[in-house]
Amino acid sequence: MNLMEELAGKLPAGIGYDWTGMSYQERLSGNQAPALYAISLIVVFLCLAALYESWSIPFSVMLVVPLGVVGALLAATFRGLTNDVYFQVGLLTTIGLSAKNAILIVEFAKDLMDKEGKGLIEATLEAVRMRLRPILMTSLAFIL
């Protein structure tokens, strides 16, 4: 589309072009993705804050999201894949999967701290040990 716009700029006066259909929709919504991701992060943070009744616990869950995004971006870059709609859907799915795993680990650690009186580090390590196999199985099933 950029090449088309460049070529159309070289045409004589009085000749123009206009986008229709999917191209028009793509141009119309092309710059909205970062704003939608930001709003999504805010909504997820607020939902997690309501779930845990805390403003600090959701940060531990939200810190996993950039790790999933960076991993997906690096994998796509190394394979030479384009940033198309399929990649963006996969990116959202990866964000959801990594956030779900983090939520479960935080939930297990919080239960261990509340019910068994374990310390933060001890409860976190125990929660990670308990959730490692289910996380690996879910991730492998997702990849396949």
Coordinates of N, CA and C in Angstrom, one line a residue:
M1 N 0.8 -1.2 0.0 CA 0.0 0.0 0.0 C 0.9 1.3 0.0
N2 N 2.0 1.2 0.7 CA 2.9 2.3 0.7 C 3.5 2.6 -0.7
L3 N 3.8 1.5 -1.4 CA 4.3 1.6 -2.7 C 3.2 2.2 -3.7
M4 N 2.0 1.8 -3.5 CA 0.9 2.4 -4.3 C 0.8 3.9 -4.0
E5 N 0.9 4.3 -2.8 CA 0.8 5.7 -2.5 C 1.9 6.5 -3.1
E6 N 3.1 5.9 -3.1 CA 4.3 6.5 -3.6 C 4.1 6.7 -5.2
L7 N 3.6 5.6 -5.8 CA 3.4 5.7 -7.3 C 2.3 6.7 -7.6
A8 N 1.3 6.7 -6.8 CA 0.2 7.6 -7.1 C 0.6 9.1 -6.9
G9 N 1.6 9.3 -6.1 CA 2.1 10.7 -5.9 C 2.8 11.2 -7.2
K10 N 3.3 10.3 -8.0 CA 4.0 10.7 -9.2 C 3.0 10.9 -10.4
L11 N 1.8 10.6 -10.2 CA 0.8 10.8 -11.3 C 0.5 12.3 -11.6
P12 N 0.0 12.6 -12.8 CA -0.3 14.0 -13.1 C -1.5 14.5 -12.2
A13 N -1.6 15.8 -12.1 CA -2.6 16.4 -11.4 C -4.0 16.0 -11.9
G14 N -5.0 15.9 -11.1 CA -6.3 15.5 -11.5 C -6.6 14.0 -11.4
I15 N -5.5 13.2 -11.2 CA -5.7 11.8 -11.1 C -5.4 11.4 -9.7
G16 N -6.3 10.7 -9.0 CA -6.2 10.4 -7.6 C -6.5 8.9 -7.4
Y17 N -6.5 8.5 -6.2 CA -6.8 7.2 -5.8 C -7.6 7.2 -4.4
D18 N -8.2 6.1 -4.1 CA -8.9 6.0 -2.9 C -8.9 4.5 -2.5
W19 N -8.8 4.3 -1.2 CA -8.8 2.9 -0.7 C -10.2 2.5 -0.4
T20 N -10.5 1.2 -0.7 CA -11.8 0.7 -0.4 C -11.7 -0.7 0.3
G21 N -12.7 -1.2 0.8 CA -12.8 -2.6 1.4 C -11.8 -2.7 2.5
M22 N -11.0 -3.8 2.5 CA -10.1 -4.2 3.5 C -9.0 -3.2 3.6
S23 N -8.5 -2.7 2.5 CA -7.4 -1.7 2.5 C -7.8 -0.4 3.2
Y24 N -9.1 0.0 3.0 CA -9.6 1.2 3.7 C -9.7 1.0 5.2
Q25 N -10.2 -0.2 5.6 CA -10.3 -0.5 7.0 C -8.9 -0.6 7.6
E26 N -7.9 -1.2 6.9 CA -6.6 -1.3 7.4 C -6.0 0.1 7.7
R27 N -6.1 1.0 6.7 CA -5.6 2.3 6.9 C -6.3 3.1 8.0
L28 N -7.6 2.8 8.1 CA -8.4 3.5 9.1 C -8.0 3.0 10.6
S29 N -7.7 1.8 10.7 CA -7.4 1.2 12.0 C -6.0 0.9 12.3
G30 N -5.1 1.3 11.4 CA -3.7 1.0 11.5 C -3.0 1.5 12.7
N31 N -3.3 2.7 13.2 CA -2.6 3.3 14.3 C -3.3 3.1 15.6
Q32 N -4.4 2.3 15.7 CA -5.1 2.1 16.9 C -4.6 0.9 17.7
A33 N -3.8 0.1 17.2 CA -3.4 -1.1 18.0 C -2.6 -0.7 19.3
P34 N -1.7 0.2 19.3 CA -1.0 0.5 20.6 C -2.0 1.0 21.6
A35 N -2.9 1.8 21.2 CA -3.9 2.4 22.1 C -4.8 1.2 22.7
L36 N -5.2 0.3 21.8 CA -6.0 -0.8 22.3 C -5.2 -1.7 23.3
Y37 N -3.9 -2.0 23.0 CA -3.1 -2.7 23.9 C -3.0 -2.0 25.2
A38 N -2.8 -0.7 25.2 CA -2.7 0.0 26.5 C -4.0 0.0 27.3
I39 N -5.1 0.1 26.6 CA -6.4 0.1 27.3 C -6.6 -1.3 27.9
S40 N -6.2 -2.4 27.1 CA -6.4 -3.7 27.6 C -5.6 -4.0 28.8
L41 N -4.3 -3.5 28.8 CA -3.5 -3.7 30.0 C -4.1 -3.0 31.2
I42 N -4.6 -1.8 31.1 CA -5.3 -1.1 32.2 C -6.5 -1.9 32.7
V43 N -7.3 -2.4 31.8 CA -8.5 -3.1 32.2 C -8.1 -4.4 32.9
V44 N -7.1 -5.1 32.4 CA -6.6 -6.4 33.0 C -6.1 -6.1 34.4
F45 N -5.3 -5.0 34.5 CA -4.7 -4.6 35.8 C -5.8 -4.3 36.8
L46 N -6.9 -3.6 36.4 CA -8.0 -3.2 37.3 C -8.7 -4.5 37.7
C47 N -8.9 -5.4 36.8 CA -9.6 -6.7 37.1 C -8.8 -7.5 38.1
L48 N -7.5 -7.5 37.9 CA -6.6 -8.3 38.9 C -6.6 -7.6 40.2
A49 N -6.6 -6.3 40.2 CA -6.6 -5.5 41.5 C -7.9 -5.8 42.3
A50 N -9.0 -5.9 41.5 CA -10.3 -6.3 42.2 C -10.3 -7.7 42.7
L51 N -9.7 -8.6 41.9 CA -9.6 -10.0 42.3 C -8.8 -10.2 43.6
Y52 N -7.6 -9.6 43.6 CA -6.8 -9.8 44.8 C -7.0 -8.8 45.9
E53 N -7.9 -7.8 45.6 CA -8.1 -6.7 46.6 C -6.8 -6.1 47.0
S54 N -6.0 -5.8 46.1 CA -4.6 -5.2 46.3 C -4.2 -4.5 45.1
W55 N -3.4 -3.5 45.3 CA -2.8 -2.7 44.1 C -1.4 -3.3 43.8
S56 N -0.8 -4.0 44.7 CA 0.6 -4.4 44.5 C 0.7 -5.8 43.9
I57 N -0.2 -6.7 44.2 CA -0.1 -8.1 43.7 C -0.3 -8.2 42.2
P58 N -1.2 -7.4 41.6 CA -1.3 -7.5 40.1 C 0.0 -7.1 39.4
F59 N 0.9 -6.3 40.0 CA 2.1 -6.0 39.3 C 3.0 -7.3 39.0
S60 N 2.9 -8.2 40.0 CA 3.7 -9.5 39.8 C 3.1 -10.2 38.6
V61 N 1.9 -10.2 38.4 CA 1.3 -10.9 37.2 C 1.6 -10.1 35.9
M62 N 1.5 -8.8 36.0 CA 1.7 -7.9 34.8 C 3.1 -7.9 34.4
L63 N 4.1 -8.2 35.2 CA 5.5 -8.3 34.8 C 5.8 -9.4 33.9
V64 N 4.9 -10.4 33.8 CA 5.1 -11.6 33.0 C 4.8 -11.2 31.5
V65 N 3.8 -10.3 31.3 CA 3.3 -10.0 30.0 C 4.5 -9.5 29.1
P66 N 5.3 -8.6 29.5 CA 6.4 -8.2 28.6 C 7.4 -9.4 28.2
L67 N 7.5 -10.3 29.1 CA 8.4 -11.5 28.8 C 7.8 -12.3 27.7
G68 N 6.5 -12.5 27.8 CA 5.8 -13.2 26.7 C 5.8 -12.5 25.4
V69 N 5.6 -11.2 25.4 CA 5.7 -10.4 24.2 C 7.1 -10.4 23.6
V70 N 8.1 -10.2 24.4 CA 9.5 -10.2 23.9 C 9.8 -11.6 23.3
G71 N 9.4 -12.6 23.9 CA 9.7 -14.0 23.4 C 9.0 -14.2 22.0
A72 N 7.7 -13.8 21.9 CA 7.0 -13.9 20.6 C 7.7 -13.1 19.6
L73 N 8.0 -11.8 19.9 CA 8.7 -10.9 18.9 C 10.0 -11.5 18.4
L74 N 10.8 -12.0 19.4 CA 12.1 -12.6 19.0 C 11.9 -13.8 18.1
A75 N 11.0 -14.7 18.5 CA 10.8 -15.9 17.7 C 10.3 -15.5 16.3
A76 N 9.4 -14.5 16.2 CA 8.9 -14.1 14.8 C 10.0 -13.4 14.0
T77 N 10.9 -12.6 14.7 CA 11.9 -12.0 14.0 C 13.0 -12.9 13.5
F78 N 13.4 -13.9 14.3 CA 14.3 -14.9 13.9 C 13.8 -15.8 12.8
R79 N 12.5 -16.0 12.7 CA 12.0 -16.8 11.6 C 11.6 -16.0 10.4
G80 N 11.7 -14.7 10.5 CA 11.4 -13.8 9.4 C 9.9 -13.7 9.1
L81 N 9.1 -13.8 10.1 CA 7.6 -13.7 9.9 C 7.2 -12.3 9.9
T82 N 6.1 -12.0 9.3 CA 5.6 -10.6 9.2 C 4.6 -10.3 10.4
N83 N 4.4 -9.1 10.7 CA 3.5 -8.7 11.7 C 2.1 -8.5 11.1
D84 N 1.5 -9.6 10.8 CA 0.2 -9.6 10.2 C -0.9 -9.9 11.3
V85 N -2.1 -10.1 10.8 CA -3.2 -10.3 11.8 C -3.1 -11.6 12.5
Y86 N -2.5 -12.6 11.9 CA -2.3 -13.9 12.5 C -1.2 -13.8 13.6
F87 N -0.2 -13.1 13.4 CA 0.8 -12.8 14.4 C 0.2 -12.1 15.6
Q88 N -0.6 -11.1 15.3 CA -1.2 -10.3 16.4 C -2.2 -11.2 17.2
V89 N -2.9 -12.1 16.6 CA -3.8 -13.0 17.3 C -3.0 -13.9 18.2
G90 N -1.9 -14.4 17.6 CA -1.0 -15.3 18.4 C -0.3 -14.6 19.5
L91 N 0.0 -13.3 19.3 CA 0.6 -12.5 20.4 C -0.4 -12.3 21.5
L92 N -1.6 -12.0 21.2 CA -2.7 -11.9 22.2 C -2.9 -13.2 23.0
T93 N -2.8 -14.3 22.3 CA -3.0 -15.6 22.9 C -1.8 -15.9 23.8
T94 N -0.6 -15.6 23.4 CA 0.6 -15.7 24.2 C 0.5 -14.9 25.5
I95 N 0.0 -13.7 25.3 CA -0.1 -12.8 26.5 C -1.1 -13.4 27.5
G96 N -2.2 -13.9 26.9 CA -3.2 -14.5 27.8 C -2.7 -15.8 28.5
L97 N -1.9 -16.6 27.8 CA -1.4 -17.8 28.4 C -0.4 -17.5 29.4
S98 N 0.5 -16.6 29.2 CA 1.5 -16.2 30.2 C 0.9 -15.6 31.4
A99 N -0.1 -14.7 31.2 CA -0.8 -14.1 32.3 C -1.6 -15.1 33.1
K100 N -2.2 -16.1 32.5 CA -2.9 -17.2 33.2 C -2.0 -18.0 34.1
N101 N -0.8 -18.3 33.5 CA 0.2 -19.0 34.3 C 0.6 -18.2 35.5
A102 N 0.9 -16.9 35.3 CA 1.3 -16.1 36.4 C 0.2 -15.9 37.5
I103 N -1.0 -15.8 37.0 CA -2.1 -15.7 38.0 C -2.2 -17.0 38.8
L104 N -2.1 -18.1 38.2 CA -2.1 -19.4 39.0 C -1.0 -19.5 40.0
I105 N 0.2 -19.1 39.6 CA 1.4 -19.1 40.5 C 1.2 -18.2 41.6
V106 N 0.7 -17.0 41.4 CA 0.4 -16.0 42.4 C -0.6 -16.5 43.3
E107 N -1.7 -17.1 42.8 CA -2.8 -17.6 43.6 C -2.3 -18.7 44.5
F108 N -1.5 -19.7 44.0 CA -1.0 -20.7 44.8 C -0.1 -20.2 45.9
A109 N 0.8 -19.2 45.6 CA 1.7 -18.7 46.5 C 1.0 -17.9 47.6
K110 N -0.1 -17.2 47.2 CA -0.9 -16.4 48.2 C -1.6 -17.4 49.2
D111 N -2.1 -18.5 48.6 CA -2.7 -19.5 49.5 C -1.7 -20.1 50.5
L112 N -0.5 -20.4 50.0 CA 0.5 -21.0 50.9 C 0.9 -20.0 52.0
M113 N 1.0 -18.7 51.6 CA 1.3 -17.7 52.6 C 0.2 -17.5 53.7
D114 N -1.1 -17.5 53.2 CA -2.2 -17.3 54.1 C -2.5 -18.5 54.9
K115 N -2.5 -19.7 54.3 CA -3.0 -20.9 55.0 C -1.9 -21.6 55.8
E116 N -0.7 -21.6 55.2 CA 0.4 -22.4 55.9 C 1.4 -21.4 56.5
G117 N 1.3 -20.1 56.4 CA 2.2 -19.2 57.0 C 3.6 -19.2 56.5
K118 N 3.8 -19.6 55.3 CA 5.1 -19.6 54.7 C 5.6 -18.2 54.3
G119 N 6.9 -18.0 54.2 CA 7.4 -16.7 53.8 C 7.2 -16.5 52.3
L120 N 7.5 -15.3 51.8 CA 7.2 -14.9 50.4 C 8.0 -15.8 49.5
I121 N 9.3 -15.9 49.7 CA 10.2 -16.6 48.8 C 9.9 -18.1 48.8
E122 N 9.7 -18.6 50.0 CA 9.4 -20.1 50.2 C 8.1 -20.4 49.5
A123 N 7.1 -19.6 49.7 CA 5.7 -19.8 49.1 C 5.8 -19.7 47.6
T124 N 6.6 -18.7 47.1 CA 6.7 -18.6 45.6 C 7.4 -19.8 45.0
L125 N 8.5 -20.2 45.6 CA 9.2 -21.4 45.1 C 8.3 -22.6 45.1
E126 N 7.6 -22.8 46.2 CA 6.7 -24.0 46.3 C 5.6 -23.9 45.2
A127 N 5.0 -22.7 45.0 CA 4.0 -22.6 44.0 C 4.5 -22.8 42.6
V128 N 5.7 -22.4 42.4 CA 6.3 -22.6 41.0 C 6.6 -24.1 40.9
R129 N 7.0 -24.8 41.9 CA 7.2 -26.3 41.8 C 5.9 -27.0 41.5
M130 N 4.9 -26.6 42.2 CA 3.6 -27.2 42.0 C 3.0 -27.0 40.7
R131 N 3.2 -25.8 40.1 CA 2.6 -25.4 38.8 C 3.5 -25.7 37.6
L132 N 4.7 -26.2 37.7 CA 5.6 -26.3 36.6 C 5.1 -27.3 35.6
R133 N 4.7 -28.5 36.0 CA 4.3 -29.6 35.1 C 3.0 -29.1 34.4
P134 N 2.0 -28.6 35.1 CA 0.8 -28.2 34.3 C 1.1 -27.0 33.4
I135 N 2.0 -26.1 33.7 CA 2.3 -25.0 32.8 C 3.0 -25.6 31.6
L136 N 3.9 -26.5 31.8 CA 4.6 -27.1 30.6 C 3.7 -27.8 29.7
M137 N 2.8 -28.6 30.3 CA 1.8 -29.4 29.5 C 0.9 -28.5 28.7
T138 N 0.4 -27.4 29.4 CA -0.5 -26.5 28.7 C 0.2 -25.8 27.6
S139 N 1.5 -25.3 27.8 CA 2.2 -24.6 26.8 C 2.5 -25.5 25.6
L140 N 2.9 -26.8 25.9 CA 3.2 -27.7 24.8 C 1.9 -28.0 24.0
A141 N 0.8 -28.2 24.7 CA -0.4 -28.4 24.0 C -0.8 -27.2 23.1
F142 N -0.5 -26.0 23.6 CA -0.8 -24.8 22.9 C 0.0 -24.7 21.6
I143 N 1.3 -25.1 21.7 CA 2.2 -25.0 20.6 C 1.8 -26.1 19.5
L144 N 1.4 -27.2 20.0 CA 1.1 -28.3 19.0 C -0.2 -28.0 18.3

